[in-house]
Coordinates of C-alpha atoms in Angstrom, one line a residue:
Chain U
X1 CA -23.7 -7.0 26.5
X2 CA -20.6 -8.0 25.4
X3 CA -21.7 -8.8 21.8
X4 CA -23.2 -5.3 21.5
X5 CA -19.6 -3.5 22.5
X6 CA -18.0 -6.4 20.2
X7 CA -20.6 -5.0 17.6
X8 CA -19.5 -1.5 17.9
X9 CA -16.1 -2.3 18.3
X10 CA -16.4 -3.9 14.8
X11 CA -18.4 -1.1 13.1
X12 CA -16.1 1.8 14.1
X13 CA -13.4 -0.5 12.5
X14 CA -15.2 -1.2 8.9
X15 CA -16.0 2.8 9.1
X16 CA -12.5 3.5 9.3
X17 CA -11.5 1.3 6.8
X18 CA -13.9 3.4 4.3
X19 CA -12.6 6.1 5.6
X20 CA -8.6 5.5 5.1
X21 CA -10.3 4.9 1.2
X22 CA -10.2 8.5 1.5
X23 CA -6.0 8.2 1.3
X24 CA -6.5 6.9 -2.8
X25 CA -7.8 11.0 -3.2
X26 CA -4.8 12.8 -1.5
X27 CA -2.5 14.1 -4.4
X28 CA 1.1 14.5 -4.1
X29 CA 3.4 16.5 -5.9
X30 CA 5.8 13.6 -7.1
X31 CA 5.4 12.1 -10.4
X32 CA 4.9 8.4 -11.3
X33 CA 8.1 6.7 -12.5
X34 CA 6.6 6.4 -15.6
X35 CA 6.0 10.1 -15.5
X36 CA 2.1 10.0 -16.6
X37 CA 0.7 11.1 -13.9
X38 CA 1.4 12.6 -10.2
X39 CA 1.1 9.9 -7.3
X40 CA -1.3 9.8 -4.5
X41 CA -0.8 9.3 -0.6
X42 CA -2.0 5.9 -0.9
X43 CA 0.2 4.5 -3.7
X44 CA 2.9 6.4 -2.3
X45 CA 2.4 4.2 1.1
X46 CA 2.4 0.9 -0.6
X47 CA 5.5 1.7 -2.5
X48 CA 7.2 2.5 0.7
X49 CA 5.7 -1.0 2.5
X50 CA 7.0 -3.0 -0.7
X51 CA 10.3 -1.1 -0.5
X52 CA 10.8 -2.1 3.1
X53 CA 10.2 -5.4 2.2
X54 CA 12.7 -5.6 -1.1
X55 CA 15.4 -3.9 0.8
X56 CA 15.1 -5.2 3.9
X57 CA 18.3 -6.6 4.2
X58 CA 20.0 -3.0 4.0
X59 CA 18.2 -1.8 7.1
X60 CA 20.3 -1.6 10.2
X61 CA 20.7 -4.6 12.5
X62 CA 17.7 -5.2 14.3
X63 CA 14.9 -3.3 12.9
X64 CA 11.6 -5.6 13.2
X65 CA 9.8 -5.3 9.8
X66 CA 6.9 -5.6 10.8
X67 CA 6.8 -2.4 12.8
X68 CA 8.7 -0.7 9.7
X69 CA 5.5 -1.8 7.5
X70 CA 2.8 -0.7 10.3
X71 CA 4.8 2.4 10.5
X72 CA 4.4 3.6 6.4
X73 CA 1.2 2.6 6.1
X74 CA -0.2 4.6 8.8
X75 CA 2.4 7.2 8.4
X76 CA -0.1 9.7 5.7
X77 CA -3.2 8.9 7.4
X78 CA -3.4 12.7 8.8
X79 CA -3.2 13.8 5.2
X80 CA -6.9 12.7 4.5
X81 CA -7.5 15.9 6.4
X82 CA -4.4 17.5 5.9
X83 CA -3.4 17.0 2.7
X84 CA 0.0 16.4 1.4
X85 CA 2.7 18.9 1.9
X86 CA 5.2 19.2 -0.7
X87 CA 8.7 18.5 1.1
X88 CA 10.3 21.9 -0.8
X89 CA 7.4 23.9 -0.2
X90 CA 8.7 26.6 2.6
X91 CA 5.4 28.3 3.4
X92 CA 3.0 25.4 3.3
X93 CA 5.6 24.0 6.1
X94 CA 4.9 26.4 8.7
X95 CA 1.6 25.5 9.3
X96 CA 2.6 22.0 8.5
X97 CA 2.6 20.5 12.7
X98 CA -0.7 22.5 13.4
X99 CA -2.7 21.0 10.4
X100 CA -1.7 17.3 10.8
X101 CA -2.4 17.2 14.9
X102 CA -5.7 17.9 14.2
X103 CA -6.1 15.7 11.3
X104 CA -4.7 13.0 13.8
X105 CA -7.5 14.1 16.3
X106 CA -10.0 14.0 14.1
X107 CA -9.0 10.7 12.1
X108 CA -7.5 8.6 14.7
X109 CA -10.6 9.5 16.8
X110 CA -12.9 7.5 14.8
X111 CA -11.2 4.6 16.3
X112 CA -12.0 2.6 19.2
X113 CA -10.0 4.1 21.6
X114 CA -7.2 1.9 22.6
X115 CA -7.2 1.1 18.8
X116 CA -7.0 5.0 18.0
X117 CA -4.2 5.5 20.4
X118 CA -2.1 2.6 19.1
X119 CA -2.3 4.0 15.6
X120 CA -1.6 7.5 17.3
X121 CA 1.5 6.5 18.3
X122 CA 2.5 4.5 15.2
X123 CA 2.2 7.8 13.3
X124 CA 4.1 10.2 15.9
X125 CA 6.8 7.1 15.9
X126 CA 7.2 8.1 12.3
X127 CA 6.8 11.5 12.4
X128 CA 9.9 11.7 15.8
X129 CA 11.8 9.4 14.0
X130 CA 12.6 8.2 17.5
X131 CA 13.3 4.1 16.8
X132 CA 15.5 2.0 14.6
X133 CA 12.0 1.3 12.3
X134 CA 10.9 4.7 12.4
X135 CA 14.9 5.3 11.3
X136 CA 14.4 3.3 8.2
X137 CA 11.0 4.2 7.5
X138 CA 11.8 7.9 7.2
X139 CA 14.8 6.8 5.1
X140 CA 12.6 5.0 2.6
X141 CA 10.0 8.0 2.8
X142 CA 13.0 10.2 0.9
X143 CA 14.5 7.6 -0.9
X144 CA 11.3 6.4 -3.0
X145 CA 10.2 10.2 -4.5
X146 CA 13.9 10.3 -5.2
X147 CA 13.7 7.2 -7.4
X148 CA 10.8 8.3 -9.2
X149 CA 12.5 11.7 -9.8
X150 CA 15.5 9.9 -11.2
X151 CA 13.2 8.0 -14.0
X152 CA 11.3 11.4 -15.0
X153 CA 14.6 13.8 -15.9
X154 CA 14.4 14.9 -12.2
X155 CA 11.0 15.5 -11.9
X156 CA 9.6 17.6 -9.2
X157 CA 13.6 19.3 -8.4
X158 CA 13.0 20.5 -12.4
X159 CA 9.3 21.7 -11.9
X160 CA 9.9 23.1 -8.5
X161 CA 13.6 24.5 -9.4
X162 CA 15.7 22.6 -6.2
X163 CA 19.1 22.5 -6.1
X164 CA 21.6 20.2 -4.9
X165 CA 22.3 21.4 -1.8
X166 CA 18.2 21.3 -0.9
X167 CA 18.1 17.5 -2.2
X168 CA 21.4 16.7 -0.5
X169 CA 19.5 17.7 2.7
X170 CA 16.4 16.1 2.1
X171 CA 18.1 12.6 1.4
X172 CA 20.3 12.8 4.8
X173 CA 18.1 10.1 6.4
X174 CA 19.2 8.1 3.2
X175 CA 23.3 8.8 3.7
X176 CA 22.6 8.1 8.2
X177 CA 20.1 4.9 7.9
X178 CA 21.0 3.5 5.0
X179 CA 24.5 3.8 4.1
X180 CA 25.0 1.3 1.4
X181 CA 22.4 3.3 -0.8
X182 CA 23.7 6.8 -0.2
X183 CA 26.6 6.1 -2.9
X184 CA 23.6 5.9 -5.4
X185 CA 21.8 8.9 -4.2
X186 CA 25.3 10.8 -4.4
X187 CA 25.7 9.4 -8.3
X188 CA 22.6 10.2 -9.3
X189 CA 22.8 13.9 -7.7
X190 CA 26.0 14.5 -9.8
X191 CA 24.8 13.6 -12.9
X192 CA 20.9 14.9 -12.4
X193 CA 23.0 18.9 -11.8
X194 CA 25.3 17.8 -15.1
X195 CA 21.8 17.0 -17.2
X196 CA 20.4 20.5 -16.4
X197 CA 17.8 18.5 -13.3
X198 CA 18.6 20.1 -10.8
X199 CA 20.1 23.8 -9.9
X200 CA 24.0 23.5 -8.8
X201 CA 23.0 26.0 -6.5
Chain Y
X1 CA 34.6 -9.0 -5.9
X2 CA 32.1 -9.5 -2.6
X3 CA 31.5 -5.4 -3.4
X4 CA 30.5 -5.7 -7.1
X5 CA 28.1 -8.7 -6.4
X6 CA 26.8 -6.7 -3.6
X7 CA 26.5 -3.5 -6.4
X8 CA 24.8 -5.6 -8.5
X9 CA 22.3 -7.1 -6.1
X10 CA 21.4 -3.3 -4.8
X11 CA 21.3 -2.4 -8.5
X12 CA 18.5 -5.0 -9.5
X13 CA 16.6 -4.3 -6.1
X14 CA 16.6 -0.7 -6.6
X15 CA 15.6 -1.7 -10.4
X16 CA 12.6 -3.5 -9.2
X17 CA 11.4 -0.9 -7.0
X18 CA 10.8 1.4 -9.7
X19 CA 9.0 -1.8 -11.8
X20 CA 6.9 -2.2 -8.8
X21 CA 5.6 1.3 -9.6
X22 CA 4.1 0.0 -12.6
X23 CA 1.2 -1.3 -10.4
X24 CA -0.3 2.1 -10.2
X25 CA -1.4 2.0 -13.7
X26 CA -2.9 -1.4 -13.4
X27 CA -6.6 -0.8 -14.0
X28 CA -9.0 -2.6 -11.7
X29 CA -12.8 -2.9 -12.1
X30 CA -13.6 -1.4 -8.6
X31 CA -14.5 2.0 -7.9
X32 CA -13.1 4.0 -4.6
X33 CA -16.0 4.2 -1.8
X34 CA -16.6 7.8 -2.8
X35 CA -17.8 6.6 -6.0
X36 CA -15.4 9.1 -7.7
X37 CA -13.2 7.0 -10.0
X38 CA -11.4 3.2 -10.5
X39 CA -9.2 1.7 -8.0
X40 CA -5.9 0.6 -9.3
X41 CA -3.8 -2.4 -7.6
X42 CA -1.6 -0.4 -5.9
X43 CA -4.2 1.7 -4.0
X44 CA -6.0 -1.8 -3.5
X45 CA -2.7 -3.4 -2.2
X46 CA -2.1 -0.8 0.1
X47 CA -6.0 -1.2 1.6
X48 CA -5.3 -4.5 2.3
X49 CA -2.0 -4.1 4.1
X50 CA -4.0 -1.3 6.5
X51 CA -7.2 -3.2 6.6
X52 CA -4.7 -6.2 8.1
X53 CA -3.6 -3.8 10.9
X54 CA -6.9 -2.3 11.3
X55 CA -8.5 -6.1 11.7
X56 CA -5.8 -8.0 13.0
X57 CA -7.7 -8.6 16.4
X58 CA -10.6 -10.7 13.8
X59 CA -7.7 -13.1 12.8
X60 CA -7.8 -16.7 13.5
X61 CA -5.4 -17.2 16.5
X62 CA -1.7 -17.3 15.9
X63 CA -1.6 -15.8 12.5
X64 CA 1.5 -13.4 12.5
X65 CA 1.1 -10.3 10.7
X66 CA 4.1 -9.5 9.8
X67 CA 3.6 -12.9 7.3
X68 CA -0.1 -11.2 6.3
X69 CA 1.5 -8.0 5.4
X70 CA 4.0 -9.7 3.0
X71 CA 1.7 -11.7 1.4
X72 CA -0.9 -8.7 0.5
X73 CA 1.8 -6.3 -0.4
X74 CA 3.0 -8.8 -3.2
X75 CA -0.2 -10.7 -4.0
X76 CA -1.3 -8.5 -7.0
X77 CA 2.7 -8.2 -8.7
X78 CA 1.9 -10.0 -11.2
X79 CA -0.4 -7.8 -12.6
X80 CA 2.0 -5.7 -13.6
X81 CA 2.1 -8.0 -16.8
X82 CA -1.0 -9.6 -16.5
X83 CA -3.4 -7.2 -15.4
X84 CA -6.1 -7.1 -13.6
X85 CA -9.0 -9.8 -13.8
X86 CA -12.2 -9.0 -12.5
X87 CA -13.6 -11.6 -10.3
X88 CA -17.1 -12.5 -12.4
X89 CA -15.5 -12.3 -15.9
X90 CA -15.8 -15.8 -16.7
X91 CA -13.8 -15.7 -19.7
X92 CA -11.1 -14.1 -18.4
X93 CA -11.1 -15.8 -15.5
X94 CA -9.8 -19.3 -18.1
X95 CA -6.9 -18.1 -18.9
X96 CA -6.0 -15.9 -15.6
X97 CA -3.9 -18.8 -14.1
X98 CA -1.4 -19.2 -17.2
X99 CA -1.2 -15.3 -17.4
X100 CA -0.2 -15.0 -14.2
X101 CA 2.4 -17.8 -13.8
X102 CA 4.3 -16.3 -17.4
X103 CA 3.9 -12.7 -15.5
X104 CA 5.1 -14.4 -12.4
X105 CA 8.8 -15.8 -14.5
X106 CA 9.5 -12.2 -15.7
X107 CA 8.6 -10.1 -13.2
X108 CA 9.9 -11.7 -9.9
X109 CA 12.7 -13.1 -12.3
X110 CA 13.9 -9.4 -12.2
X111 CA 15.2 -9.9 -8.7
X112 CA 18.3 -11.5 -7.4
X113 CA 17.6 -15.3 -7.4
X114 CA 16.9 -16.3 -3.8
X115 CA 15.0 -12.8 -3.1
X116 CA 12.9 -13.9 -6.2
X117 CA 12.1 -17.5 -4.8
X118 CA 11.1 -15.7 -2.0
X119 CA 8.9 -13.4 -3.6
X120 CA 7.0 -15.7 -5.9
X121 CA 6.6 -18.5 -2.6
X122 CA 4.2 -15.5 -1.0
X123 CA 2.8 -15.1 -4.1
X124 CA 1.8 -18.7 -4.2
X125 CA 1.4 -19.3 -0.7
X126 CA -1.4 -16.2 -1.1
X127 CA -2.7 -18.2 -4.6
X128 CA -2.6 -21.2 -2.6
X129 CA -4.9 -20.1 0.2
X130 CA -2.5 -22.6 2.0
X131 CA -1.7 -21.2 5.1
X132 CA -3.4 -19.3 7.9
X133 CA -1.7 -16.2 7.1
X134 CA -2.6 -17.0 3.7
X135 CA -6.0 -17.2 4.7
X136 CA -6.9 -14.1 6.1
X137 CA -5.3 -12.3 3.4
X138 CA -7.5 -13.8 0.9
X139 CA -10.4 -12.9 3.2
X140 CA -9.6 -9.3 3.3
X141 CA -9.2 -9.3 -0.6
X142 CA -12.5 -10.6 -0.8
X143 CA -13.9 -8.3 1.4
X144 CA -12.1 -4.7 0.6
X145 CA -13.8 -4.5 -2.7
X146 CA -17.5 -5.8 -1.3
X147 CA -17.0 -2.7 1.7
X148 CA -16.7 -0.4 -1.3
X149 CA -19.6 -1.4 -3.0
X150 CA -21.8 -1.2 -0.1
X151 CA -20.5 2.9 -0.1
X152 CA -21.1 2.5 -4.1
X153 CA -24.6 1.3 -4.3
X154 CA -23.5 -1.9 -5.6
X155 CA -21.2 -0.6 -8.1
X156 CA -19.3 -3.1 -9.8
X157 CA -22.1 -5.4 -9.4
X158 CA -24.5 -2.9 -9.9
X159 CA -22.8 -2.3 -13.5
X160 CA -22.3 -6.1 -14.3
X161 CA -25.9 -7.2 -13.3
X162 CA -23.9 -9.8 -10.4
X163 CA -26.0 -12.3 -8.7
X164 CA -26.5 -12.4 -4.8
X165 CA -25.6 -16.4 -4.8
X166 CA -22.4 -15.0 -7.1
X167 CA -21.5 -12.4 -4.6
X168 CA -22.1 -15.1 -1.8
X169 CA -19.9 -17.4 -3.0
X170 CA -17.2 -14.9 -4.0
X171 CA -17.4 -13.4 -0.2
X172 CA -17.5 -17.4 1.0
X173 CA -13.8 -17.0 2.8
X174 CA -14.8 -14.4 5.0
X175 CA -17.7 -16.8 6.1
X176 CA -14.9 -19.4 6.8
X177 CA -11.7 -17.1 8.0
X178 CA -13.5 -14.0 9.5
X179 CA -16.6 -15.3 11.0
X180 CA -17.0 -12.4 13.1
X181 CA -17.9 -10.6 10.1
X182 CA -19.8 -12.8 7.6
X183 CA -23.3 -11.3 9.6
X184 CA -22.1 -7.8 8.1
X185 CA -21.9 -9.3 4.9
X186 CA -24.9 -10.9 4.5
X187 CA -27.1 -8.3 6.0
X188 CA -25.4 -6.0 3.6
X189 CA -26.1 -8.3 1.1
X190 CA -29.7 -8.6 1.8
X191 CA -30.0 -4.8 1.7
X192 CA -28.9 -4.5 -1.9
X193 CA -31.1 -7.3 -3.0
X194 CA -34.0 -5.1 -1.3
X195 CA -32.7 -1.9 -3.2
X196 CA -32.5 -3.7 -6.4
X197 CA -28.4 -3.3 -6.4
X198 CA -27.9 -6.9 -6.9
X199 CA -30.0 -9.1 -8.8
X200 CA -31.8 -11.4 -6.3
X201 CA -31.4 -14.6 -8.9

């Protein structure tokens, strides 16, 4: 008995690793640093797990990394349903909320369910921005489109016309979590609105 | 003076983030579980980090995550110079080892000096196989690319004509560090001998 629950246990698990394959499909706006192509969810999470790793040491005192890199790389999971809302994109933000929850009920769900709950609550820790790691997480979820943006001539502010004051916004989790990097988001604004990258206002 | 050191270490990190983004363009042989195109190391990278939450519970005892999810993040870096090499390319496969340590001097050389030590040990404590963190990682690498091809009908194997001893031997450290699994594996295996996806001998 127990090795047929152990069995099941085991099967749902390999399903929803196929299933989080999915992620690789999931197109987002940004574009690559080396501007030849737009990123997907996927890419985008690694980036942010590797990130929390290299800058580490900025992170306020305290934060456990290893929650930090659980955190990104369940926070997109809901976008295998849900797709991936672009951050400037009013309208497709209203819905936004509704969309992901039941992503999250339908994807968590294939879980076993102590497993689907833990992963639940990994992605609403993320998404409430409620704990020093979900603090820093967040901050590295705005900081690393902003990177790429500064390699490709401003990149998706130039496409999607942003200005300043919208990217300003955006970045606050940047200039409250991670303070010593905010001087370089600040630069780059200035001379991104000087180059034509982005709309003054 | 403690402030411009401190500029210049932020400076290389954020420097090597965007370098790390060159990993999305690295090529591998493997296609994504819905068959639709090639995985590239990032998207493979990323897999492994979630499969290493997803599985953690299949781990030998005592091996701390947090040490896993280091290890997979940065165990395919070097690629960035030295691309990917698929795993039954014989001739490849001589002069991987020499590739990978001259990609290994530039690319972790990019990063302030202690952070790079750092970087490369996990990079040769994953190479090594030398540790039980170490261990599972390298079983999860095996096995990420052998779930896909059991969505795939075989596909890389499939398309190079691979052996079932050659895929048995290649999946041999999920056998030794996931035994949990291995019966998944070889009944998989089995199945795609029967259906003439790998080549019984």
């Amino acid at each position: 008995m127990e090795e047929t629950v152990s069995d099941t246990r085991l099967d749902r698990q390999l399903r929803f690793v196929l299933e989080t394959d999915r992620l690789n499909s999931v197109e987002r706006q940004n574009i690559l640093a080396d501007g030849s192509r737009r990123e997907n969810s996927a890419e985008h999470s690694w980036h942010l797990a590797m990130m929390a790793v290299l800058l580490e040491e900025h992170a306020p005192e305290g934060v456990a990394l290893e929650r930090v890199l659980r955190l990104v790389l369940v926070h997109d999971l809901v976008e295998i349903d849900a797709g991936d809302t672009f951050a400037f994109d009013a309208t497709a933000n209203l819905d936004k909320a509704e969309r992901e929850q039941r992503a999250a009920e339908r994807v968590f769900g294939l879980l076993p369910e102590r497993q689907a709950s833990e992963l639940r609550s990994l992605w609403e820790e993320f998404e409430g921005v409620s704990t020093p790691e979900a603090r820093f997480a967040n901050a590295m979820d705005r900081l690393q489109p902003f990177l790429q943006n500064s390699c490709t001539q401003g990149g998706t502010w130039r496409i999607h016309n942003v200005s300043r004051a919208q990217v300003l916004k955006r970045q606050d989790p940047v200039r409250q979590y991670l303070p010593k990097i905010w001087p370089r988001v600040v630069e780059f604004v200035e001379k991104a609105c000087a180059n034509g990258w982005l709309r003054r206002e």
